[in-house]
Structure formats: structure tokens, C-alpha cells
CSV table of C-alpha atoms in Angstrom, one decimal:
chain,number,residue,atom,x,y,z
X,1,MET,CA,-2.4,-46.9,45.2
X,2,SER,CA,0.9,-45.1,46.6
X,3,TYR,CA,4.4,-46.0,46.5
X,4,GLY,CA,7.4,-45.6,48.5
X,5,PRO,CA,9.8,-42.5,48.3
X,6,VAL,CA,12.3,-42.5,45.9
X,7,ARG,CA,15.4,-40.9,47.4
X,8,GLY,CA,18.3,-39.2,45.8
X,9,ALA,CA,18.5,-35.6,44.7
X,10,GLY,CA,16.4,-34.6,41.2
X,11,TRP,CA,14.2,-37.4,41.2
X,12,THR,CA,10.6,-36.7,40.1
X,13,ARG,CA,7.3,-38.8,40.2
X,14,THR,CA,6.0,-39.0,36.4
X,15,ASN,CA,2.8,-40.3,36.1
X,16,PHE,CA,1.9,-41.9,32.9
X,17,SER,CA,-1.5,-42.8,32.9
X,18,PRO,CA,-3.3,-44.9,31.5
X,19,LEU,CA,-0.3,-46.5,30.1
X,20,PHE,CA,1.4,-47.9,33.7
X,21,LYS,CA,-2.2,-47.6,35.6
X,22,ASN,CA,-1.8,-51.2,36.1
X,23,HIS,CA,-0.4,-53.6,38.3
X,24,ASN,CA,2.4,-54.8,36.2
X,25,ASN,CA,3.5,-51.4,35.6
X,26,PRO,CA,3.8,-48.9,37.9
X,27,PRO,CA,5.1,-45.2,38.2
X,28,VAL,CA,8.4,-44.1,36.3
X,29,PHE,CA,10.8,-41.5,38.2
X,30,CYS,CA,12.6,-39.3,36.0
X,31,ASN,CA,16.3,-37.6,36.3
X,32,SER,CA,18.1,-35.7,34.1
X,33,ASP,CA,19.9,-38.7,32.4
X,34,LYS,CA,17.8,-41.5,34.2
X,35,ALA,CA,14.6,-43.3,35.0
X,36,VAL,CA,13.9,-45.7,37.2
X,37,ARG,CA,11.0,-48.2,37.7
X,38,GLY,CA,9.3,-48.2,41.4
X,39,PRO,CA,8.4,-50.7,43.3
X,40,GLY,CA,6.1,-53.4,41.8
X,41,ILE,CA,2.8,-54.0,43.6
X,42,ASP,CA,3.8,-57.9,44.1
X,43,GLY,CA,7.2,-56.6,45.8
X,44,GLY,CA,9.0,-56.9,41.9
X,45,THR,CA,12.5,-55.4,41.8
X,46,THR,CA,13.4,-51.9,40.4
X,47,VAL,CA,15.1,-51.9,36.9
X,48,ALA,CA,17.3,-48.5,36.1
X,49,LEU,CA,17.6,-47.6,32.7
X,50,SER,CA,20.2,-45.2,31.2
X,51,SER,CA,21.4,-44.0,27.6
X,52,ALA,CA,24.9,-45.3,28.4
X,53,LYS,CA,23.8,-48.5,30.1
X,54,LYS,CA,21.7,-51.5,30.2
X,55,THR,CA,22.3,-52.4,26.1
X,56,THR,CA,20.8,-56.1,26.7
X,57,ALA,CA,17.1,-56.5,27.3
X,58,THR,CA,13.9,-58.0,26.6
X,59,ALA,CA,12.1,-56.2,23.7
X,60,LEU,CA,9.0,-55.7,26.0
X,61,GLY,CA,11.7,-54.0,28.5
X,62,VAL,CA,13.4,-51.9,25.3
X,63,THR,CA,10.0,-50.9,25.0
X,64,LEU,CA,8.4,-49.7,27.9
X,65,ALA,CA,12.0,-48.3,28.8
X,66,GLY,CA,12.1,-46.2,25.4
X,67,ALA,CA,8.7,-44.9,26.2
X,68,ALA,CA,9.4,-44.2,30.1
X,69,LEU,CA,12.6,-42.2,28.2
X,70,ALA,CA,10.6,-40.8,26.1
X,71,ALA,CA,8.1,-39.4,28.5
X,72,CYS,CA,11.1,-38.3,30.9
X,73,GLY,CA,12.4,-36.2,28.0
X,74,ALA,CA,8.9,-34.5,27.7
X,75,GLN,CA,8.9,-33.9,31.2
X,76,GLN,CA,12.6,-32.7,31.4
X,77,GLY,CA,11.9,-30.3,28.3
X,78,ALA,CA,8.4,-28.6,30.2
X,79,ARG,CA,10.6,-27.8,33.3
X,80,THR,CA,12.4,-25.4,30.7
X,81,ALA,CA,10.3,-24.2,28.9
X,82,PRO,CA,9.8,-20.5,29.9
X,83,VAL,CA,6.4,-19.7,31.8
X,84,SER,CA,4.2,-16.5,31.2
X,85,ALA,CA,3.4,-14.9,34.2
X,86,PRO,CA,-0.6,-14.8,35.0
X,87,SER,CA,-2.5,-11.9,34.5
X,88,PRO,CA,-3.0,-9.7,37.6
X,89,ALA,CA,-7.0,-10.5,38.3
X,90,PRO,CA,-8.5,-7.2,38.3
X,91,PRO,CA,-9.1,-5.5,42.2
X,92,SER,CA,-12.6,-6.1,43.9
X,93,ALA,CA,-14.7,-3.1,44.6
X,94,THR,CA,-15.0,-2.0,48.2
X,95,ILE,CA,-17.2,0.8,49.9
X,96,PRO,CA,-15.3,2.1,52.6
X,97,HIS,CA,-16.7,2.9,55.8
X,98,GLN,CA,-16.8,5.9,57.2
X,99,THR,CA,-18.4,7.7,60.0
X,100,ARG,CA,-20.9,10.3,59.0
X,101,THR,CA,-20.4,13.2,61.3
X,102,GLY,CA,-22.3,16.3,59.7
X,103,THR,CA,-23.0,16.3,56.0
X,104,PRO,CA,-22.7,13.2,53.9
X,105,PRO,CA,-19.7,12.2,52.6
X,106,ALA,CA,-18.0,14.3,49.2
X,107,THR,CA,-19.2,12.3,45.6
X,108,SER,CA,-16.4,12.1,43.6
X,109,SER,CA,-16.0,15.2,40.3
X,110,ARG,CA,-18.0,12.9,37.7
X,111,PRO,CA,-21.5,12.6,38.2
X,112,PRO,CA,-22.7,8.8,38.9
X,113,SER,CA,-24.8,7.6,35.3
X,114,ARG,CA,-28.7,7.1,37.0
X,115,PRO,CA,-29.9,3.9,36.1
X,116,ALA,CA,-32.4,3.4,33.1
X,117,SER,CA,-34.3,1.3,34.8
X,118,PRO,CA,-34.2,-0.9,38.5
X,119,PRO,CA,-31.2,-2.7,38.8
X,120,ALA,CA,-31.4,-6.6,38.7
X,121,ALA,CA,-31.0,-7.5,42.0
X,122,SER,CA,-27.6,-8.8,43.3
X,123,SER,CA,-26.1,-11.8,44.3
X,124,ALA,CA,-24.8,-10.0,47.3
X,125,THR,CA,-28.4,-9.9,48.7
X,126,THR,CA,-27.7,-13.5,50.3
X,127,ARG,CA,-26.6,-13.5,53.9
X,128,SER,CA,-25.3,-16.2,55.7
X,129,ASP,CA,-24.0,-13.8,58.4
X,130,GLY,CA,-26.7,-14.5,61.0
X,131,ALA,CA,-28.0,-11.2,60.9
X,132,PRO,CA,-31.6,-10.6,62.0
X,133,GLY,CA,-34.7,-9.7,59.9
X,134,GLY,CA,-34.6,-12.2,57.4
X,135,THR,CA,-38.7,-12.9,57.4
X,136,ARG,CA,-39.9,-10.7,54.1
X,137,VAL,CA,-42.3,-7.9,55.1
X,138,SER,CA,-44.0,-5.4,52.9
X,139,ARG,CA,-42.5,-2.4,51.1
X,140,GLU,CA,-44.7,0.1,51.4
X,141,ILE,CA,-43.4,3.1,53.3
X,142,GLN,CA,-44.7,3.1,56.5
X,143,HIS,CA,-46.5,5.9,57.8
X,144,GLY,CA,-49.0,4.4,60.2
X,145,LEU,CA,-48.5,3.2,63.8
X,146,GLU,CA,-49.0,-0.2,65.9
X,147,ASP,CA,-51.5,1.5,68.2
X,148,GLY,CA,-54.6,3.3,67.6
X,149,GLY,CA,-56.4,6.3,68.9
X,150,LYS,CA,-54.4,9.2,70.6
X,151,ALA,CA,-50.3,8.4,69.7
X,152,VAL,CA,-47.7,9.6,68.3
X,153,ALA,CA,-44.3,7.9,67.2
X,154,LEU,CA,-40.9,9.9,68.0
X,155,THR,CA,-38.4,8.9,65.5
X,156,PHE,CA,-34.4,10.2,65.8
X,157,ASP,CA,-32.2,9.7,62.7
X,158,ASP,CA,-27.8,10.0,62.2
X,159,GLY,CA,-26.9,8.8,65.9
X,160,PRO,CA,-26.1,7.0,67.5
X,161,ASP,CA,-24.0,9.8,69.8
X,162,PRO,CA,-22.5,9.7,72.7
X,163,ARG,CA,-22.9,13.3,73.7
X,164,TRP,CA,-26.5,13.3,72.5
X,165,THR,CA,-28.4,10.0,72.2
X,166,PRO,CA,-27.9,9.9,75.9
X,167,GLN,CA,-29.8,13.1,76.6
X,168,ILE,CA,-32.5,12.3,74.7
X,169,LEU,CA,-32.8,8.9,76.3
X,170,ALA,CA,-33.2,11.0,79.7
X,171,LEU,CA,-35.7,13.3,78.5
X,172,LEU,CA,-37.7,9.9,77.4
X,173,ALA,CA,-37.0,7.6,80.3
X,174,ARG,CA,-38.8,10.7,82.1
X,175,HIS,CA,-42.2,11.1,80.1
X,176,HIS,CA,-42.2,6.8,79.5
X,177,ALA,CA,-41.6,7.8,75.7
X,178,LYS,CA,-40.8,5.3,73.5
X,179,ALA,CA,-38.9,5.9,70.1
X,180,THR,CA,-37.2,4.4,67.1
X,181,PHE,CA,-33.6,5.4,66.5
X,182,CYS,CA,-32.6,4.9,63.0
X,183,GLU,CA,-29.1,4.8,63.2
X,184,ILE,CA,-25.6,5.0,60.5
X,185,GLY,CA,-24.1,1.9,60.9
X,186,PRO,CA,-20.7,2.7,61.5
X,187,ASN,CA,-22.4,5.9,64.4
X,188,ALA,CA,-23.6,2.2,65.9
X,189,GLN,CA,-20.5,0.3,65.5
X,190,ALA,CA,-18.0,2.9,67.0
X,191,HIS,CA,-20.6,3.3,70.3
X,192,PRO,CA,-22.0,0.2,70.6
X,193,ALA,CA,-22.3,1.1,74.4
X,194,VAL,CA,-25.4,3.6,73.1
X,195,VAL,CA,-26.7,0.9,71.3
X,196,ARG,CA,-27.4,-1.2,74.4
X,197,GLN,CA,-28.8,1.9,76.2
X,198,ILE,CA,-31.0,2.3,73.6
X,199,THR,CA,-32.1,-1.3,73.3
X,200,ALA,CA,-32.0,-2.1,77.2
X,201,ALA,CA,-34.8,0.8,77.6
X,202,GLY,CA,-37.0,-0.7,75.0
X,203,HIS,CA,-36.7,1.4,71.9
X,204,ARG,CA,-36.3,0.2,68.4
X,205,LEU,CA,-33.5,0.1,65.8
X,206,CYS,CA,-33.8,1.2,62.8
X,207,ASP,CA,-31.5,1.4,59.2
X,208,HIS,CA,-30.2,4.5,58.2
X,209,SER,CA,-27.7,3.3,55.5
X,210,VAL,CA,-23.9,2.8,55.5
X,211,HIS,CA,-22.6,6.4,54.5
X,212,HIS,CA,-26.3,8.3,54.6
X,213,ASP,CA,-26.2,9.1,51.0
X,214,GLU,CA,-29.0,10.9,49.8
X,215,HIS,CA,-28.9,10.2,46.3
X,216,GLN,CA,-28.1,6.5,46.4
X,217,SER,CA,-30.9,5.8,44.0
X,218,ALA,CA,-28.2,7.0,41.1
X,219,LYS,CA,-25.7,4.1,42.4
X,220,SER,CA,-26.0,0.1,41.5
X,221,ALA,CA,-27.6,-2.5,42.9
X,222,ASP,CA,-24.5,-3.6,44.6
X,223,TYR,CA,-23.9,-0.4,46.0
X,224,ASN,CA,-27.5,-0.3,47.6
X,225,THR,CA,-27.5,-3.3,48.8
X,226,HIS,CA,-24.3,-3.2,50.7
X,227,GLU,CA,-24.8,0.7,52.1
X,228,ILE,CA,-28.0,-1.3,53.8
X,229,LEU,CA,-27.5,-4.7,54.5
X,230,ASP,CA,-23.8,-4.1,56.0
X,231,ALA,CA,-25.5,-1.0,57.8
X,232,ARG,CA,-27.9,-3.4,59.1
X,233,GLN,CA,-25.1,-5.5,60.1
X,234,GLU,CA,-23.1,-3.2,62.1
X,235,ILE,CA,-26.2,-1.8,64.4
X,236,ALA,CA,-27.3,-5.7,64.9
X,237,ASP,CA,-23.5,-6.5,66.3
X,238,ALA,CA,-23.5,-2.9,68.0
X,239,ALA,CA,-26.6,-3.9,69.8
X,240,GLY,CA,-25.6,-7.7,71.1
X,241,PRO,CA,-27.2,-11.4,70.2
X,242,GLY,CA,-31.0,-11.2,69.6
X,243,ALA,CA,-31.4,-7.5,68.7
X,244,GLU,CA,-33.7,-6.6,65.7
X,245,VAL,CA,-33.4,-4.3,63.4
X,246,PRO,CA,-36.9,-3.8,62.0
X,247,TYR,CA,-37.2,-1.1,59.7
X,248,TYR,CA,-35.1,0.9,57.4
X,249,ARG,CA,-35.7,4.6,56.7
X,250,ALA,CA,-33.8,5.8,53.4
X,251,PRO,CA,-31.4,9.3,53.7
X,252,GLY,CA,-33.3,11.9,52.4
X,253,GLY,CA,-36.5,10.0,52.2
X,254,ASP,CA,-34.5,8.5,48.3
X,255,PHE,CA,-37.3,5.3,48.7
X,256,LYS,CA,-36.9,4.2,44.8
X,257,PRO,CA,-39.1,1.0,45.3
X,258,TRP,CA,-36.2,-1.6,44.0
X,259,ILE,CA,-34.2,-0.3,46.8
X,260,ARG,CA,-37.5,-0.6,49.2
X,261,GLU,CA,-37.6,-4.3,47.4
X,262,ILE,CA,-34.2,-4.8,48.9
X,263,ALA,CA,-34.7,-3.8,52.8
X,264,ALA,CA,-38.3,-5.8,52.6
X,265,GLY,CA,-36.9,-8.5,51.1
X,266,HIS,CA,-34.6,-8.6,54.2
X,267,GLY,CA,-36.9,-7.9,57.0
X,268,MET,CA,-36.5,-4.5,57.3
X,269,ARG,CA,-39.9,-2.1,56.9
X,270,PRO,CA,-39.4,1.1,54.7
X,271,LEU,CA,-39.8,3.6,57.6
X,272,GLY,CA,-41.4,7.2,56.4
X,273,TRP,CA,-42.3,9.9,58.5
X,274,THR,CA,-45.5,12.9,58.5
X,275,SER,CA,-44.1,15.2,60.8
X,276,ASP,CA,-39.9,17.0,59.7
X,277,SER,CA,-38.5,19.0,62.7
X,278,ASP,CA,-35.8,20.4,59.9
X,279,ASP,CA,-33.9,20.6,63.6
X,280,TRP,CA,-31.3,19.2,60.8
X,281,LYS,CA,-31.1,23.1,60.2
X,282,ARG,CA,-30.6,24.2,63.7
X,283,PRO,CA,-33.3,26.8,63.5
X,284,GLY,CA,-34.0,27.6,66.8
X,285,THR,CA,-35.9,25.7,69.5
X,286,ALA,CA,-39.4,27.9,68.3
X,287,ALA,CA,-38.8,27.1,64.7
X,288,ILE,CA,-38.0,23.5,65.6
X,289,MET,CA,-41.6,23.3,67.4
X,290,HIS,CA,-43.2,25.2,65.0
X,291,HIS,CA,-42.6,22.4,62.3
X,292,ILE,CA,-43.5,19.9,64.4
X,293,ASN,CA,-46.8,21.1,65.6
X,294,ALA,CA,-47.6,21.7,61.8
X,295,ASN,CA,-48.6,18.0,61.1
X,296,LEU,CA,-48.8,16.7,64.9
X,297,ARG,CA,-52.1,14.7,65.2
X,298,PRO,CA,-52.7,11.3,66.3
X,299,GLY,CA,-50.9,9.0,64.1
X,300,ALA,CA,-47.6,11.2,63.3
X,301,ILE,CA,-44.6,9.8,62.8
X,302,VAL,CA,-42.2,12.5,64.5
X,303,LEU,CA,-38.9,12.9,62.8
X,304,MET,CA,-35.3,14.7,64.9
X,305,HIS,CA,-32.2,13.9,64.8
X,306,ASP,CA,-29.5,12.9,67.8
X,307,GLY,CA,-26.8,12.9,65.3
X,308,GLY,CA,-24.9,14.3,62.9
X,309,GLY,CA,-23.9,17.5,64.7
X,310,ASP,CA,-24.9,19.9,67.7
X,311,ARG,CA,-28.1,18.9,68.9
X,312,THR,CA,-28.5,20.9,71.6
X,313,GLN,CA,-31.9,22.4,70.1
X,314,THR,CA,-33.1,19.3,69.6
X,315,VAL,CA,-32.7,17.9,73.3
X,316,GLN,CA,-34.5,21.6,73.9
X,317,ALA,CA,-37.3,21.1,71.6
X,318,LEU,CA,-38.0,17.8,72.8
X,319,SER,CA,-38.0,18.8,76.4
X,320,GLN,CA,-40.9,21.0,75.1
X,321,LEU,CA,-42.4,18.3,72.7
X,322,LEU,CA,-42.5,16.0,75.4
X,323,ASP,CA,-44.2,18.2,77.9
X,324,GLN,CA,-46.8,19.6,75.4
X,325,LEU,CA,-48.1,15.5,74.3
X,326,ASP,CA,-48.6,14.8,78.0
X,327,ALA,CA,-50.3,17.7,78.6
X,328,GLN,CA,-52.9,16.6,75.6
X,329,HIS,CA,-53.0,13.5,76.4
X,330,TYR,CA,-50.9,11.6,73.7
X,331,THR,CA,-49.8,8.0,74.1
X,332,TYR,CA,-46.3,7.2,72.6
X,333,SER,CA,-46.4,4.3,69.6
X,334,PHE,CA,-43.9,2.6,67.6
X,335,PRO,CA,-44.4,2.6,63.8
X,336,GLY,CA,-46.2,-0.3,62.2
X,337,ARG,CA,-44.1,-3.1,60.9
């Protein structure tokens, strides 16, 4: 039940529940030396009490007034009692988002402690932001292709890059080849137009983490959860509505089972490779081709890079590789999901 406002400076409402929690005893309002009874439920009159006034009253009125004044005095005391400042809440840990342009970000001078056993799953794995790929898939590292026969899968890591990725896309289009692009989340966020060129051409996207930390298994479950799921969200946002991110490739192949479990539990198949070009070292076009051909066979998953530095040698080697694959009657496939 609500009561009308009490006018006048310094008045406060005091709730004497359950003492005045009935129709005959409405709430009491207090001032420094007064107590006033609010309007009754049935339109009764207001009764004012003062230590200097009201010398005559019925026994019941005196009893009620005394209770009201005692409560008011308690309230006045509470207003003047010192209140200690609340202890500040501990700051929440955040993970900085920075774009990787060459090497992984520098780590702290104090080495992280390695978990003695796989950390427990974090509550942060629950997401409600509508990111695609929520259906659980196998956590086994995928080294096979969707298509059989004489097929290969081309994969490119560390992009997208506004200079090198479009050149690679142009070469793939010329040879009617499809590929999978394993992207770093902040790079995708910085270059959404390039991400949409990738998907518009029919290629697939892969989560390659936020910071490209090649030692992430030494970190906590929370850290890894954010590295994987935040990157996926950034890639999906850059690609636009309905985009899928069906794979996760761990930086440096740091594929501990519990890390794979995080990705698989959110619909991303851990993606490996079988033919490493070593193009990130920029050893020369001939050396890149030599590394690829050392393990090139039907069913191979080739690892190259479209980001992380100067990829002139990668573009040159890819041009030669596509010519070779066409001449050898290879077809192009995606990794299995």
C-alpha cells in the first residue's frame, strides 16, 4: 500500500514492519524532533507528536508515539553513524586484442606455469552471441579431405592481409582452385572486406586464434577459451551474416586434447596439415616448392601463409604449384569436417 507524499524539509519515511503493517497503523515519518503519523487507510486524521507537545494522550496513543519516537531516534543515529568505504572489487582480467603482423607478441619475463593436468572447462565456453558453429564435432585432428581421388587441399595461415590475400585469391580463381584460410581474429576484424572476398569466392574460413600464441597450452582454460572463441567471433563478424567457421588450427600445432575439446565443442574441427611449405621463413621460391613436393600426394593438406610478413615468395611459389597440380591432373578439395 502506498501513501501520499509528506511535505516539508527533512522528512523521511520509516517502515515499522511488522509493528505498523496493518490498516490501523500506517507508516510513521520522522524528523529530528518530530514524528508524524501518515494518512490512515480509511482517510483518518494525521497525528503529530513532539517531545515538547502533546502532554495529554490516551494510553494507547502514548504507547504508539513512544514506539515511533524510539524508531525515529534509531534512524537519526543510523544517519550520523560513520560508514566505512566498501573495499574495491578486484579488477577483472582482460586479454588485449592486437593484430599480429609478423611474430607472436612478446611474452612476460616470468614464464607461465604449465598446468599439471588439463584445466577444467571454463564457464566462459557458454556463448549467447549467435556465433556460428555451435554443433559439436570430432576433436580428432583432421588430416583428410572431403573428396577422394587425386585431390589436395590448400590452406593459408595468418591472414587476411590486404596486400597478399587478394593476390592469392586471384591465382586461385585463375586455376579454379578452392582453399581454406586460417585467420587471426584481429586481422579479420581489421580487414572485413578481404574476408568477404574469400567467402564470396567460395573458399572456407578457419579460426587461427587471437594472438597466435604458439605456447597457449601452458596457459589457463579461460585464456584458451577466449583465444579460440573470441577469434571465431571476430572472423564470423567480419565475414557477415550466415558465415561459417568450421575449423580451428592451433598456432604452431599446439593441439593438446583439452584445447581441441574447446574447439570441437563449439563446432570447429581441429585442422592439421601434411605438407608444410616453410614459406614463413622466406627461404626462396625454389626451397618452398621443394618442401611442398616432399610430402605432396593425393589427400595432402598443404600449409602456406597469406599473412605475417612479406609473402612475395609465397605468391610466386603458389603460381608454380598451381601450374604443376593442373599439369598432374590434381583436383582441389576442402579438409573434412
